[in-house]
């Protein structure tokens, strides 16, 4: 079985910073891509950032220059460093791990940006 666990969400003021972590455990090796998605109430889930095993990264336009995705392949861990947070970043953030033809999802962690 495979387990994906996110952590690091919380309440932060506009302009603040927050770091999310995601650990994938179980019978999974040589993970391909790991990514962060988010979903706000009334909106569709969208891809925020993704990183391949080789280190290539892609970001949604609205977070470029503010968010940084990174990974530790030895520990099957992916991070999302979020700076200069805006109210529109408020959402439930989900971690996704791609392995072979399978995708695994975490339970989500709430990020709220508000004064």
Coordinates of N, CA and C in Angstrom, one line a residue:
X1 N 0.8 -1.2 0.0 CA 0.0 0.0 0.0 C 0.9 1.2 0.0
X2 N 0.3 2.3 -0.6 CA 1.0 3.6 -0.7 C 0.3 4.6 0.1
X3 N 1.0 5.4 0.9 CA 0.5 6.5 1.7 C 1.1 7.8 1.3
X4 N 0.3 8.8 1.1 CA 0.8 10.2 0.9 C 0.3 11.1 2.0
X5 N 1.2 11.8 2.6 CA 0.8 12.6 3.8 C 1.4 14.0 3.6
X6 N 0.5 15.0 3.6 CA 0.9 16.4 3.5 C 0.9 17.0 4.9
X7 N 1.7 18.1 5.1 CA 1.7 18.8 6.3 C 2.2 20.3 6.0
X8 N 2.0 21.2 7.0 CA 2.5 22.5 6.9 C 1.5 23.6 6.6
X9 N 0.2 23.2 6.3 CA -0.8 24.2 6.1 C -1.1 25.0 7.3
X10 N -1.9 26.1 7.1 CA -2.3 26.9 8.2 C -2.8 28.3 7.8
X11 N -2.9 29.2 8.8 CA -3.4 30.6 8.5 C -2.2 31.5 8.5
X12 N -2.1 32.3 7.5 CA -1.0 33.3 7.3 C -1.6 34.6 6.8
X13 N -0.9 35.7 7.1 CA -1.3 37.0 6.6 C -0.8 37.2 5.2
X14 N -1.5 38.1 4.4 CA -0.9 38.4 3.1 C 0.5 38.9 3.2
X15 N 1.3 38.4 2.2 CA 2.7 38.8 2.2 C 3.6 37.8 3.0
X16 N 3.0 36.9 3.8 CA 3.7 36.0 4.6 C 4.2 34.8 3.8
X17 N 4.8 33.8 4.5 CA 5.4 32.6 3.9 C 4.9 31.4 4.6
X18 N 4.9 30.3 3.8 CA 4.5 29.0 4.4 C 5.2 27.9 3.6
X19 N 5.6 26.8 4.2 CA 6.2 25.7 3.5 C 5.4 24.5 3.7
X20 N 5.0 23.8 2.7 CA 4.3 22.6 2.7 C 5.2 21.4 2.4
X21 N 5.0 20.3 3.1 CA 5.8 19.1 2.9 C 4.9 17.9 2.6
X22 N 5.4 17.0 1.8 CA 4.6 15.8 1.4 C 5.6 14.6 1.4
X23 N 5.2 13.5 2.1 CA 6.0 12.3 2.2 C 5.2 11.2 1.6
X24 N 5.8 10.4 0.7 CA 5.2 9.3 0.1 C 5.9 8.0 0.7
X25 N 5.1 7.1 1.2 CA 5.7 5.9 1.8 C 4.9 4.7 1.3
X26 N 5.5 3.5 1.5 CA 4.9 2.2 1.1 C 5.8 1.6 0.0
X27 N 5.1 0.7 -0.8 CA 5.8 0.0 -1.8 C 5.8 0.8 -3.1
X28 N 6.7 1.8 -3.1 CA 6.8 2.7 -4.2 C 8.3 3.1 -4.3
X29 N 8.9 2.9 -5.5 CA 10.3 3.2 -5.8 C 10.4 4.0 -7.1
X30 N 11.5 4.7 -7.2 CA 11.7 5.5 -8.4 C 10.6 6.3 -8.9
X31 N 10.1 7.2 -8.0 CA 9.0 8.0 -8.3 C 9.3 9.0 -9.5
X32 N 8.4 9.2 -10.4 CA 8.6 10.0 -11.5 C 8.3 11.5 -11.1
X33 N 7.1 12.0 -11.3 CA 6.8 13.3 -11.0 C 6.1 13.4 -9.7
X34 N 6.3 14.5 -9.0 CA 5.6 14.9 -7.8 C 5.1 16.3 -7.9
X35 N 3.8 16.5 -7.6 CA 3.3 17.8 -7.8 C 2.3 18.3 -6.7
X36 N 2.0 19.6 -6.7 CA 1.1 20.2 -5.8 C -0.1 20.7 -6.6
X37 N -1.3 20.4 -6.1 CA -2.5 20.9 -6.7 C -3.2 21.7 -5.6
X38 N -4.2 22.5 -6.0 CA -5.0 23.2 -5.0 C -6.4 23.4 -5.5
X39 N -7.3 23.5 -4.6 CA -8.7 23.6 -4.9 C -9.4 24.6 -3.9
X40 N -9.9 25.7 -4.4 CA -10.7 26.6 -3.6 C -12.2 26.3 -3.7
X41 N -12.9 26.7 -2.7 CA -14.4 26.5 -2.8 C -15.0 27.0 -4.1
X42 N -15.8 26.2 -4.8 CA -16.5 26.6 -6.0 C -15.6 26.7 -7.2
X43 N -14.4 26.2 -7.1 CA -13.4 26.2 -8.2 C -12.9 24.8 -8.5
X44 N -12.5 24.6 -9.7 CA -11.9 23.4 -10.1 C -10.5 23.2 -9.5
X45 N -10.1 22.0 -9.3 CA -8.7 21.7 -8.8 C -7.7 22.1 -9.9
X46 N -6.7 22.8 -9.6 CA -5.7 23.2 -10.5 C -4.3 22.8 -10.1
X47 N -3.4 22.5 -11.1 CA -2.0 22.2 -10.8 C -1.3 23.5 -10.5
X48 N -0.6 23.5 -9.4 CA 0.2 24.6 -8.9 C 1.6 24.5 -9.3
X49 N 2.2 23.4 -9.1 CA 3.6 23.2 -9.4 C 3.9 21.7 -9.5
X50 N 4.9 21.3 -10.3 CA 5.3 19.9 -10.5 C 6.8 19.8 -10.7
X51 N 7.3 18.8 -10.2 CA 8.8 18.5 -10.4 C 9.0 17.1 -10.8
X52 N 9.9 16.9 -11.8 CA 10.2 15.5 -12.2 C 11.4 15.0 -11.4
X53 N 11.7 13.7 -11.5 CA 12.8 13.1 -10.8 C 14.1 13.8 -11.2
X54 N 14.2 14.2 -12.5 CA 15.4 14.9 -13.0 C 15.5 16.3 -12.6
X55 N 14.5 16.9 -11.9 CA 14.7 18.2 -11.4 C 14.0 19.3 -12.2
X56 N 13.4 19.0 -13.3 CA 12.6 19.9 -14.1 C 11.4 20.4 -13.4
X57 N 11.0 21.6 -13.4 CA 9.9 22.2 -12.7 C 9.0 23.0 -13.6
X58 N 7.7 23.0 -13.3 CA 6.7 23.9 -14.0 C 5.8 24.4 -12.9
X59 N 5.3 25.7 -13.2 CA 4.4 26.4 -12.3 C 3.3 27.0 -13.0
X60 N 2.2 27.1 -12.4 CA 1.1 27.9 -12.9 C 1.5 29.3 -12.9
X61 N 1.0 30.1 -13.9 CA 1.5 31.5 -14.0 C 1.3 32.3 -12.8
X62 N 0.2 32.1 -12.1 CA -0.1 33.0 -10.9 C 0.9 32.9 -9.8
X63 N 1.7 31.8 -9.7 CA 2.6 31.6 -8.6 C 4.0 31.7 -9.0
X64 N 4.3 31.9 -10.2 CA 5.7 32.0 -10.7 C 6.4 33.2 -10.0
X65 N 7.6 32.9 -9.5 CA 8.4 33.9 -8.8 C 8.1 34.0 -7.3
X66 N 7.0 33.3 -6.9 CA 6.6 33.4 -5.5 C 6.7 32.0 -4.8
X67 N 6.4 30.9 -5.6 CA 6.5 29.6 -5.1 C 7.7 28.8 -5.6
X68 N 8.2 27.9 -4.8 CA 9.3 27.1 -5.3 C 9.0 25.6 -4.9
X69 N 9.1 24.7 -5.8 CA 8.9 23.3 -5.5 C 10.3 22.6 -5.6
X70 N 10.5 21.7 -4.6 CA 11.7 21.0 -4.6 C 11.4 19.6 -4.0
X71 N 12.4 18.7 -4.2 CA 12.2 17.3 -3.8 C 13.5 16.7 -3.2
X72 N 13.3 15.7 -2.4 CA 14.3 14.9 -1.8 C 14.0 13.4 -2.3
X73 N 14.7 13.0 -3.3 CA 14.4 11.7 -3.9 C 14.7 10.5 -3.0
X74 N 15.7 10.7 -2.1 CA 16.0 9.6 -1.2 C 15.0 9.4 -0.2
X75 N 14.2 10.4 0.1 CA 13.2 10.3 1.2 C 11.8 10.4 0.6
X76 N 11.6 10.4 -0.7 CA 10.3 10.5 -1.4 C 9.5 11.7 -0.8
X77 N 10.2 12.8 -0.7 CA 9.5 14.0 -0.1 C 9.6 15.1 -1.1
X78 N 8.5 15.8 -1.2 CA 8.4 17.0 -2.0 C 7.9 18.2 -1.2
X79 N 8.5 19.4 -1.4 CA 8.2 20.6 -0.7 C 7.6 21.7 -1.6
X80 N 6.9 22.6 -1.0 CA 6.4 23.7 -1.7 C 6.6 24.9 -0.8
X81 N 7.7 25.7 -1.1 CA 7.9 27.0 -0.4 C 7.1 28.1 -1.0
X82 N 6.3 28.7 -0.2 CA 5.3 29.7 -0.7 C 5.7 31.0 0.0
X83 N 6.0 32.0 -0.8 CA 6.4 33.4 -0.4 C 5.4 34.4 -0.9
X84 N 5.4 35.5 -0.3 CA 4.5 36.6 -0.8 C 3.1 36.2 -1.0
X85 N 2.5 35.5 -0.1 CA 1.2 34.8 -0.2 C 0.1 35.9 -0.4
X86 N -0.9 35.6 -1.2 CA -2.0 36.4 -1.5 C -3.3 35.8 -1.1
X87 N -4.3 36.5 -0.8 CA -5.6 35.9 -0.4 C -6.1 34.9 -1.5
X88 N -5.8 35.1 -2.7 CA -6.3 34.2 -3.8 C -5.5 32.9 -3.8
X89 N -4.5 32.8 -2.9 CA -3.8 31.5 -2.8 C -4.5 30.6 -1.8
X90 N -5.6 31.1 -1.1 CA -6.3 30.3 -0.2 C -7.0 29.1 -0.9
X91 N -6.7 27.9 -0.4 CA -7.3 26.7 -1.0 C -6.8 25.5 -0.1
X92 N -7.4 24.4 -0.4 CA -6.8 23.1 0.1 C -5.8 22.6 -0.9
X93 N -4.6 22.4 -0.4 CA -3.5 22.0 -1.3 C -3.3 20.5 -1.1
X94 N -3.2 19.8 -2.3 CA -3.1 18.4 -2.4 C -1.7 18.0 -3.0
X95 N -1.1 17.0 -2.5 CA 0.1 16.4 -3.0 C -0.3 15.2 -3.9
X96 N 0.4 15.1 -5.1 CA 0.2 14.0 -6.0 C 1.6 13.4 -6.3
X97 N 1.6 12.1 -6.3 CA 2.8 11.3 -6.6 C 2.6 10.4 -7.8
X98 N 3.4 10.5 -8.8 CA 3.2 9.6 -10.0 C 4.3 8.6 -9.9
X99 N 3.9 7.3 -10.0 CA 4.7 6.2 -10.0 C 4.2 5.2 -11.1
X100 N 5.0 4.9 -12.1 CA 4.6 4.0 -13.2 C 3.4 4.6 -13.8
X101 N 2.3 3.8 -13.9 CA 1.0 4.3 -14.5 C 0.1 4.7 -13.4
X102 N 0.5 4.8 -12.1 CA -0.4 5.1 -11.0 C -0.1 6.5 -10.5
X103 N -1.2 7.1 -9.9 CA -1.1 8.4 -9.2 C -1.7 8.2 -7.8
X104 N -1.0 8.8 -6.9 CA -1.4 8.7 -5.5 C -1.6 10.1 -4.9
X105 N -2.7 10.3 -4.2 CA -3.1 11.6 -3.6 C -3.1 11.6 -2.1
X106 N -2.7 12.7 -1.6 CA -2.8 13.0 -0.1 C -4.1 13.4 0.3
X107 N -4.3 13.6 1.5 CA -5.6 14.0 2.1 C -5.9 15.5 1.9
X108 N -4.8 16.3 1.7 CA -5.0 17.7 1.5 C -4.6 18.5 2.8
X109 N -4.1 19.7 2.7 CA -3.9 20.6 3.8 C -4.3 22.0 3.5
X110 N -5.0 22.6 4.4 CA -5.7 23.9 4.2 C -4.7 25.0 4.4
X111 N -4.7 25.9 3.4 CA -3.9 27.1 3.4 C -4.8 28.3 3.3
X112 N -4.8 29.1 4.3 CA -5.7 30.3 4.4 C -4.8 31.6 4.5
X113 N -5.0 32.5 3.5 CA -4.3 33.7 3.5 C -5.3 34.8 3.8
X114 N -5.2 35.5 4.9 CA -6.2 36.4 5.3 C -5.7 37.3 6.4
X115 N -6.2 38.6 6.4 CA -5.8 39.5 7.5 C -6.7 39.4 8.7

